[in-house]
């Protein structure tokens, strides 16, 4: 009937208009080809994504978009599937008109005629390069260490949990390796961070090469790596991996014309056995690494329960230390500094002592690093600065003469506090003349000094106080480097003094330090002088001051006063 034909036609037209709108408005690129795969039509999204106008592609094969990055076999397989099933879905790389490569998600459908011949192919595609890039970047940001591209702490903990699950299921073991590069800080300080970073990247590559499939290597701290070995079947198997990791460092690193030789210390904990959870496994592996370091570096240690006691002691120490200041458990001792020429006492170095009411006396080499780590060195440092100045202010009025006091400050104290202002305040409060104070800084501070640190050192000197570099010679600060620093005194580390007489290299180093120090107008102090031969050697080489058991150990405040009084009558050494 004409009426129904009319409305059929209308409906068909309306449908066609609708399809046309969809075709034009779709965000996906649409390309329609005939049975010979010649392009019949493309939509505006196609032009937007590829850059080709319809007139440029109609009648052509869609392979004008090919990137050339995928093998012919890829396309063969794709068309083979289209022929067989009529469909293909997948990702491929194409090239835009401007040459840029993009990743697209493509679906191909086939329309056949009543005889089964191919009438048309309809390809619908979406540009997924950007979405994927963003997702990928986000994932990397959250899970990888930017320097080495290794998993970070978070991802590693996931993998560790997985390894524990696998070990439980397969009745095997998981091992946690805590790997610390030995002496990395020195390398970083001496050769700079750029080289330090490259060394870490190369070390990461070498370590990764030692692991088995299914193992994970992660970067944990600046110079610390952690490996999780999944499904280990014996301790020997773990040990074999550990040895290859250590051996991977036997070959020197060649970085920007530097040949750098380093080693690693590895601590290992195993599951099951060495801890009930991820936390304790980590803690125990770390403790074992500490043991390996103490055993002389370049070696490994498995965790033992005995070591756990040490870790506990350390955490106990930390607990006590945090309350030590409050309970007045710190004191200062004073070690005389002697003038080489006339044997007079020039002053003293103030050295910190801690006597815990529960644990007893603990050496500064043990608690100072801990205090640094915990940030406690700042309040402790401020306390001792005031205490040392107050004590020294009493020396001259007590008739001991114009003695000076040397005070050790930690790098953190200089970096993180306004040390010059603190010093100025305690000098005022104590009434001590600034010329009586020598601030001992570490060589590492000098090596890392930026403008801010330099400014602080200059302000300390502007007050009238002096600056000494402590343990000089251990951190590889080059002598010529020192020219640019506001330094008045070098203290030669006691390890060089100890070896001076039987090690020609050390004796030459001492000569060089004295000569250079003097040429820059500095005084030079020999530390740790124990024998008269060492004293004679230092005197002969022009050292100005000496300090050591040869003259006196560090003394309590009143004993130091007695020492100066009795010493006043003693002739030059
Ligand atoms: P340092 O500043 O180089 O202090 C010299 C160290 O050598 C002192 O050890 C001293 O007792 C020791 N010593 C002196 N003469 C001899 C000797 O003839 N032979 C030997 N074998 N040793 C000798 P101490 O008091 O154990 O201090 C160790 C380190 O702890 C100090 O080295 C310093 O770096 C740090 N330290 C000590 N007191 C303080 C402090 O008040 N503040 C800060 N930040 N660090 C401190
Ligand atoms: Mg010192
Ligand atoms: Mg020293």
XYZ file of C-alpha atoms and ligand atoms in Angstrom:
621
model
C 0.000 0.000 0.000
C 1.220 3.431 -0.970
C 0.674 4.695 2.555
C 2.762 2.080 4.250
C 5.465 2.350 1.527
C 5.502 6.025 2.208
C 5.983 5.574 5.940
C 8.567 2.771 5.408
C 10.544 5.138 3.265
C 10.250 7.876 5.848
C 11.356 5.544 8.562
C 14.254 4.369 6.450
C 15.254 7.947 5.755
C 15.042 8.833 9.409
C 17.171 5.787 10.251
C 19.714 6.739 7.614
C 19.907 10.260 9.026
C 20.408 8.801 12.480
C 23.195 6.490 11.263
C 24.789 9.393 9.442
C 24.737 11.452 12.639
C 26.290 8.591 14.620
C 28.918 8.167 11.899
C 29.712 11.879 11.971
C 29.601 12.396 15.699
C 31.355 9.224 16.873
C 34.501 9.724 18.908
C 35.883 6.527 17.349
C 37.408 6.621 13.933
C 35.342 4.635 11.431
C 36.607 3.330 8.128
C 34.505 1.335 5.678
C 36.169 -0.665 2.890
C 34.799 -2.730 0.026
C 35.448 -6.400 -0.686
C 38.837 -5.536 -2.215
C 39.695 -3.547 0.862
C 39.490 -0.146 -0.832
C 38.307 2.630 1.417
C 34.693 3.655 0.723
C 34.110 6.076 3.548
C 35.767 7.539 6.627
C 34.209 9.655 9.346
C 35.385 13.001 10.806
C 36.949 11.238 13.836
C 39.111 9.293 11.375
C 40.402 12.597 10.007
C 40.894 13.975 13.487
C 42.952 10.997 14.610
C 44.941 10.252 11.453
C 45.161 13.692 9.888
C 43.964 12.367 6.500
C 41.000 14.054 4.769
C 38.468 11.675 3.146
C 39.620 12.768 -0.329
C 43.144 11.635 0.479
C 42.218 8.079 1.402
C 39.023 7.121 -0.413
C 39.777 4.401 -2.939
C 43.022 3.478 -1.201
C 44.032 0.538 0.960
C 43.954 1.320 4.725
C 47.564 0.221 4.812
C 48.474 3.859 4.050
C 48.310 4.152 7.828
C 50.844 1.437 8.504
C 53.625 2.424 10.878
C 56.168 0.007 9.469
C 56.878 -1.020 13.050
C 55.003 -4.292 12.876
C 55.947 -7.394 10.924
C 54.017 -8.445 7.834
C 53.169 -11.636 9.707
C 51.167 -9.568 12.190
C 48.932 -8.244 9.411
C 48.741 -11.683 7.771
C 47.480 -13.180 11.019
C 45.026 -10.341 11.446
C 43.482 -10.773 7.976
C 43.550 -14.531 8.318
C 41.358 -14.208 11.371
C 39.057 -11.736 9.648
C 38.647 -14.182 6.770
C 37.978 -17.074 9.097
C 35.735 -15.476 11.701
C 34.695 -12.190 10.127
C 36.121 -10.248 13.098
C 39.350 -8.995 14.608
C 39.919 -6.961 17.759
C 43.266 -5.801 18.963
C 45.887 -3.165 19.279
C 48.182 -1.952 16.578
C 50.577 0.832 15.845
C 49.693 3.210 13.021
C 51.201 6.360 11.631
C 49.456 9.699 11.359
C 49.775 11.879 8.272
C 52.345 14.009 10.130
C 54.464 10.924 10.712
C 53.704 10.480 14.422
C 53.118 6.934 15.583
C 50.005 6.196 17.586
C 48.565 3.157 19.270
C 45.016 2.275 18.395
C 42.469 -0.230 19.536
C 40.812 -1.564 16.382
C 37.730 -3.698 15.819
C 37.112 -5.038 12.319
C 33.734 -6.459 11.321
C 32.815 -8.021 7.985
C 29.546 -7.662 6.138
C 28.872 -10.477 3.679
C 26.426 -10.818 0.770
C 23.910 -13.630 0.471
C 26.516 -15.847 -1.280
C 29.012 -15.335 1.528
C 31.237 -13.010 -0.453
C 32.754 -10.034 1.376
C 30.692 -6.920 0.845
C 32.359 -4.538 3.264
C 34.772 -4.331 6.169
C 33.972 -1.873 8.900
C 36.859 -0.823 11.063
C 36.251 1.134 14.249
C 39.269 2.384 16.173
C 40.214 4.453 19.166
C 43.497 6.256 19.818
C 44.746 4.675 23.047
C 48.307 5.950 23.108
C 47.627 8.781 25.474
C 45.384 6.928 27.890
C 47.910 4.175 28.091
C 50.813 6.569 28.540
C 49.089 8.301 31.407
C 48.121 5.084 33.140
C 51.596 3.700 32.623
C 53.266 6.852 33.884
C 51.080 6.893 36.946
C 51.876 3.271 37.661
C 55.587 3.873 37.282
C 55.414 6.929 39.480
C 53.726 4.956 42.226
C 55.768 1.801 41.989
C 59.260 2.423 40.644
C 62.312 4.199 41.931
C 62.944 6.974 39.394
C 66.743 6.617 39.430
C 67.147 2.883 38.916
C 63.655 2.006 37.613
C 63.590 -0.795 40.150
C 60.482 -1.464 42.229
C 60.213 0.859 45.209
C 59.510 -0.049 48.807
C 55.748 -0.352 48.338
C 55.905 -2.656 45.351
C 58.595 -4.721 47.019
C 56.446 -5.331 50.073
C 53.696 -6.601 47.760
C 56.153 -8.970 46.094
C 57.471 -10.101 49.439
C 53.960 -10.981 50.559
C 53.445 -12.899 47.315
C 56.708 -14.757 47.872
C 55.585 -15.737 51.364
C 52.320 -17.034 49.964
C 54.150 -19.061 47.300
C 56.579 -20.442 49.864
C 53.683 -21.476 52.074
C 51.834 -23.129 49.198
C 54.812 -24.910 47.673
C 56.466 -25.773 50.913
C 59.576 -23.864 49.871
C 61.271 -20.825 51.393
C 61.475 -17.151 50.678
C 64.657 -15.194 51.338
C 65.020 -11.501 51.967
C 68.396 -10.008 51.054
C 69.268 -6.614 52.428
C 72.119 -5.288 50.292
C 74.107 -2.239 51.369
C 76.806 -0.747 49.153
C 79.968 -0.268 51.209
C 81.433 3.200 51.369
C 78.914 4.676 48.968
C 78.686 7.869 50.984
C 82.391 8.489 50.529
C 82.124 7.930 46.790
C 79.203 10.305 46.639
C 80.983 12.906 48.754
C 84.246 12.695 46.853
C 83.150 12.248 43.272
C 79.781 13.981 43.375
C 76.169 12.943 43.123
C 76.072 12.534 39.359
C 78.689 9.822 39.537
C 77.063 8.402 42.649
C 73.772 8.134 40.766
C 75.392 6.410 37.816
C 77.069 3.967 40.126
C 73.713 3.110 41.694
C 72.156 2.585 38.275
C 74.958 0.306 37.195
C 74.903 -1.579 40.501
C 71.140 -2.055 40.058
C 71.761 -3.551 36.604
C 74.442 -5.875 37.908
C 72.377 -7.059 40.851
C 69.312 -7.646 38.664
C 71.437 -9.824 36.419
C 72.236 -12.099 39.356
C 68.663 -12.895 40.314
C 66.491 -15.737 39.097
C 63.217 -15.417 37.267
C 60.496 -14.625 39.767
C 62.861 -12.834 42.153
C 62.466 -9.112 42.804
C 65.082 -6.439 43.302
C 64.081 -3.107 44.770
C 65.841 0.049 45.809
C 65.220 0.896 49.399
C 67.293 3.812 50.533
C 70.064 5.837 49.024
C 72.570 3.008 48.872
C 70.400 0.102 49.928
C 68.774 -2.549 47.825
C 66.491 -5.359 48.845
C 66.013 -8.597 46.945
C 63.235 -11.093 47.490
C 64.059 -14.616 46.396
C 60.861 -16.556 45.895
C 60.577 -20.327 46.018
C 64.073 -21.102 47.293
C 64.498 -24.778 48.032
C 67.584 -24.691 50.196
C 69.854 -22.353 52.092
C 72.637 -23.312 49.648
C 70.516 -22.057 46.761
C 70.088 -18.704 48.514
C 73.774 -18.552 49.313
C 74.678 -19.169 45.674
C 72.618 -16.157 44.595
C 74.134 -14.040 47.370
C 77.645 -14.936 46.226
C 76.966 -13.966 42.632
C 75.602 -10.617 43.848
C 78.842 -9.999 45.782
C 80.953 -11.165 42.854
C 79.144 -8.844 40.466
C 81.026 -6.002 42.149
C 84.494 -7.477 41.678
C 84.772 -5.749 38.326
C 85.425 -2.024 38.835
C 82.832 0.497 37.718
C 83.995 2.740 34.904
C 82.133 5.999 35.234
C 83.193 9.178 33.481
C 86.837 8.166 33.421
C 86.781 7.067 37.060
C 87.569 3.495 37.994
C 85.560 2.842 41.100
C 85.861 -0.314 43.109
C 83.183 -0.995 45.647
C 81.712 -3.903 47.544
C 78.441 -4.746 49.228
C 77.428 -6.148 52.583
C 74.417 -8.446 52.577
C 72.157 -9.537 55.401
C 69.707 -12.368 54.845
C 66.550 -13.461 56.587
C 64.556 -16.536 55.617
C 60.903 -17.390 55.812
C 59.748 -19.484 57.494
C 62.035 -19.160 60.491
C 63.421 -15.653 60.857
C 60.273 -13.705 61.598
C 56.528 -13.963 61.600
C 55.794 -10.982 59.462
C 57.221 -8.716 56.800
C 58.324 -6.209 59.422
C 60.418 -8.610 61.445
C 61.916 -10.205 58.328
C 63.008 -6.762 57.205
C 64.368 -5.853 60.597
C 66.311 -9.075 60.904
C 67.816 -8.832 57.420
C 68.896 -5.265 58.204
C 70.527 -6.382 61.450
C 72.322 -9.176 59.619
C 73.623 -6.656 57.084
C 74.991 -4.555 59.917
C 76.843 -7.630 61.113
C 78.245 -8.233 57.657
C 79.503 -4.642 57.576
C 81.116 -5.030 60.969
C 82.699 -8.281 59.825
C 84.720 -6.264 57.346
C 82.412 -5.556 54.385
C 82.159 -7.301 51.067
C 80.575 -10.276 52.787
C 77.212 -11.661 53.924
C 75.566 -12.860 57.108
C 72.450 -14.893 57.695
C 70.248 -13.672 60.479
C 70.596 -15.539 63.742
C 68.426 -15.188 66.798
C 71.464 -13.903 68.698
C 71.515 -10.932 66.402
C 67.941 -10.171 67.210
C 69.138 -9.364 70.714
C 71.479 -6.754 69.214
C 68.665 -5.174 67.249
C 66.686 -5.026 70.458
C 69.578 -3.436 72.283
C 69.763 -0.779 69.622
C 66.094 0.020 69.892
C 66.438 0.062 73.686
C 69.367 2.440 73.312
C 67.245 4.683 71.127
C 64.531 4.705 73.771
C 66.936 5.643 76.551
C 68.714 8.215 74.412
C 65.539 10.127 73.755
C 65.192 10.773 77.497
C 68.844 11.206 78.373
C 68.938 14.988 78.021
C 65.904 15.412 80.194
C 67.440 13.219 82.892
C 70.781 15.024 82.830
C 72.697 11.942 81.743
C 75.184 13.748 79.502
C 78.443 15.228 80.604
C 81.534 16.663 78.969
C 85.141 15.643 79.341
C 88.085 17.739 78.240
C 91.157 16.508 76.453
C 94.163 18.867 76.615
C 95.559 20.368 73.432
C 99.308 20.876 73.736
C 101.506 23.341 71.906
C 104.318 21.385 70.255
C 106.876 24.190 70.550
C 106.708 24.945 74.264
C 104.640 22.134 75.730
C 102.020 24.528 77.096
C 98.375 23.632 77.355
C 96.586 25.688 74.730
C 93.143 24.540 75.627
C 90.977 21.446 75.406
C 88.593 19.597 73.158
C 85.243 19.023 74.802
C 84.005 15.465 74.265
C 80.541 14.222 75.025
C 79.855 11.366 77.425
C 76.613 9.563 78.135
C 75.993 7.581 81.263
C 72.568 6.010 81.093
C 71.039 5.246 84.477
C 69.843 1.897 83.168
C 72.505 0.807 80.695
C 75.656 2.460 82.030
C 78.336 4.258 80.021
C 77.925 4.202 76.249
C 80.683 5.386 73.911
C 80.122 8.374 71.624
C 80.907 6.258 68.576
C 77.821 4.248 69.475
C 75.328 6.880 70.501
C 76.280 9.881 68.351
C 75.374 8.207 65.049
C 72.119 7.087 66.673
C 71.421 10.610 67.934
C 72.097 11.899 64.413
C 69.651 9.440 62.921
C 66.994 10.307 65.470
C 67.486 14.055 65.056
C 68.363 14.238 68.771
C 71.794 15.611 67.962
C 70.214 19.049 67.565
C 69.016 19.524 71.166
C 72.022 17.596 72.510
C 74.366 19.746 70.424
C 72.796 22.909 71.700
C 73.094 21.711 75.270
C 76.758 20.833 74.933
C 77.625 24.079 73.201
C 76.245 25.956 76.209
C 77.833 23.589 78.738
C 81.282 23.744 77.111
C 81.227 27.546 76.872
C 80.078 27.879 80.473
C 82.922 25.643 81.669
C 85.559 27.365 79.529
C 84.420 30.787 80.710
C 85.543 29.769 84.204
C 89.107 28.876 83.236
C 90.694 32.281 83.050
C 89.081 33.618 86.256
C 90.375 30.446 87.964
C 93.908 31.452 87.018
C 94.470 28.894 84.272
C 95.349 31.487 81.645
C 93.683 32.228 78.317
C 92.711 28.706 77.261
C 90.552 27.860 74.277
C 87.855 25.225 73.965
C 87.210 23.078 70.885
C 83.619 21.949 70.411
C 82.492 19.264 67.963
C 79.398 20.057 65.940
C 77.591 17.555 63.774
C 76.947 18.319 60.102
C 73.239 18.348 60.848
C 73.656 21.041 63.446
C 75.218 23.278 60.820
C 72.798 22.335 58.057
C 69.572 22.386 59.993
C 69.994 25.017 62.694
C 71.145 28.592 62.880
C 74.364 27.526 64.586
C 75.971 30.978 64.447
C 73.013 32.521 66.286
C 73.081 29.748 68.897
C 76.798 30.231 69.423
C 76.378 33.972 69.751
C 73.650 33.445 72.339
C 75.625 30.981 74.476
C 78.737 33.155 74.288
C 76.745 36.090 75.617
C 75.188 33.986 78.353
C 78.509 32.526 79.462
C 80.631 35.634 79.060
C 83.271 33.630 77.149
C 85.257 35.604 74.562
C 84.519 34.277 71.024
C 88.273 34.070 70.303
C 88.422 31.222 72.843
C 86.166 28.958 70.825
C 87.084 26.551 68.026
C 84.190 24.874 66.260
C 85.171 21.429 64.951
C 83.328 20.465 61.794
C 83.594 17.229 59.821
C 85.305 16.818 56.512
C 82.044 15.577 54.999
C 80.390 18.896 55.823
C 83.147 20.725 53.969
C 82.726 18.412 50.990
C 79.011 19.008 50.776
C 78.978 22.645 51.709
C 76.593 24.747 49.668
C 76.218 28.505 49.905
C 74.023 28.262 52.947
C 76.563 26.241 54.938
C 79.375 28.538 53.804
C 77.394 31.507 54.963
C 76.908 29.935 58.391
C 80.611 29.149 58.705
C 81.479 32.695 57.736
C 79.111 34.032 60.356
C 80.724 31.854 63.027
C 84.075 33.363 62.080
C 82.628 36.854 61.955
C 81.779 36.433 65.637
C 85.487 35.869 66.252
C 85.431 32.078 66.744
C 87.660 29.690 64.774
C 86.809 26.710 62.618
C 88.692 23.414 62.567
C 88.196 20.464 60.232
C 88.175 17.300 62.346
C 89.571 13.901 61.355
C 91.113 15.507 58.306
C 92.332 13.126 55.616
C 89.649 10.469 55.995
C 87.071 11.951 53.653
C 89.277 12.729 50.683
C 88.672 16.468 50.709
C 91.363 17.610 48.347
C 93.804 19.967 49.912
C 93.450 22.602 47.234
C 89.688 22.519 47.733
C 90.171 23.927 51.204
C 91.400 27.243 49.847
C 87.839 28.315 49.340
C 86.744 27.515 52.863
C 86.694 29.610 55.974
C 88.900 27.197 57.914
C 91.533 28.052 60.545
C 92.717 24.651 61.627
C 93.182 21.105 60.353
C 93.102 18.158 62.726
C 94.994 15.241 61.214
C 93.037 12.076 61.834
C 94.580 9.783 64.377
C 94.741 6.848 61.959
C 97.434 8.696 59.993
C 99.324 9.571 63.128
C 99.199 5.952 64.255
C 100.682 4.750 60.963
C 103.030 7.655 60.317
C 106.173 5.883 61.445
C 105.825 2.686 59.495
C 103.802 3.780 56.499
C 105.608 6.112 54.152
C 102.405 7.049 52.372
C 100.817 8.274 55.601
C 103.957 10.108 56.637
C 104.043 11.892 53.296
C 100.380 12.761 53.657
C 101.064 14.322 57.053
C 103.900 16.373 55.576
C 101.616 17.552 52.797
C 98.791 18.471 55.175
C 101.106 20.487 57.393
C 102.728 22.270 54.438
C 99.444 23.108 52.787
C 97.741 24.085 56.039
C 100.562 26.484 56.792
C 100.589 27.922 53.298
C 96.905 28.747 53.773
C 97.571 30.291 57.179
C 96.010 27.454 59.156
C 97.272 25.727 62.280
C 97.629 21.965 62.190
C 96.803 19.574 65.017
C 97.988 15.981 65.319
C 95.300 13.813 66.939
C 95.710 10.595 68.880
C 99.370 11.004 69.755
C 100.272 8.033 71.922
C 104.046 7.665 71.754
C 107.038 9.946 71.963
C 108.119 8.777 68.496
C 104.844 10.016 67.059
C 105.290 13.295 68.882
C 108.830 13.661 67.573
C 107.669 12.945 64.050
C 104.901 15.547 64.228
C 107.209 18.120 65.810
C 109.808 17.541 63.115
C 107.219 18.056 60.404
C 106.048 21.341 61.834
C 102.753 20.349 63.443
C 101.541 23.128 65.757
C 99.398 21.344 68.312
C 99.022 17.796 69.538
C 96.395 15.886 71.449
C 96.430 12.301 72.666
C 96.957 9.746 75.407
C 100.656 10.601 75.380
C 99.668 13.740 77.295
C 96.310 12.931 78.737
C 93.065 11.104 78.068
C 89.905 13.223 78.098
C 89.367 14.400 81.685
C 86.404 15.391 83.806
C 86.116 19.174 84.141
C 87.811 19.512 87.533
C 90.538 17.009 86.632
C 91.299 19.070 83.541
C 91.747 22.169 85.714
C 94.176 20.239 87.922
C 96.033 19.041 84.852
C 96.571 22.609 83.632
C 97.766 23.787 87.042
C 100.297 20.992 87.442
C 101.343 21.236 83.807
C 102.264 24.919 84.213
C 105.470 23.845 85.913
C 106.443 21.178 83.437
C 109.080 21.936 80.840
C 108.521 21.421 77.105
C 108.191 17.761 76.104
P 87.014 13.315 67.561
O 86.348 14.641 67.581
O 88.039 13.096 66.502
O 87.590 13.140 68.996
C 88.795 12.548 69.281
C 88.578 11.166 69.751
O 89.826 10.498 69.857
C 87.952 11.092 71.141
O 87.186 9.909 71.227
C 89.160 10.931 72.014
O 88.859 10.362 73.266
C 89.992 9.995 71.159
N 91.426 10.044 71.493
C 92.128 11.091 71.983
N 93.413 10.768 72.115
C 93.561 9.500 71.710
C 94.687 8.616 71.614
O 95.837 8.948 71.932
N 94.460 7.373 71.132
C 93.201 6.974 70.762
N 93.067 5.708 70.305
N 92.123 7.777 70.843
C 92.308 9.037 71.312
P 85.709 9.948 71.752
O 85.604 10.852 72.914
O 85.307 8.514 71.904
O 84.910 10.586 70.556
C 84.805 9.935 69.362
C 84.152 10.818 68.340
O 82.821 11.102 68.713
C 84.806 12.192 68.223
O 85.939 12.137 67.447
C 83.692 12.983 67.612
O 83.645 12.750 66.229
C 82.473 12.382 68.256
N 82.121 13.243 69.372
C 82.587 13.224 70.634
N 82.040 14.229 71.349
C 81.208 14.890 70.505
C 80.357 16.021 70.667
O 80.314 16.656 71.711
N 79.608 16.398 69.587
C 79.680 15.746 68.401
N 78.925 16.180 67.391
N 80.497 14.694 68.216
C 81.246 14.264 69.260
Mg 86.839 16.388 67.432
Mg 89.149 13.902 65.499
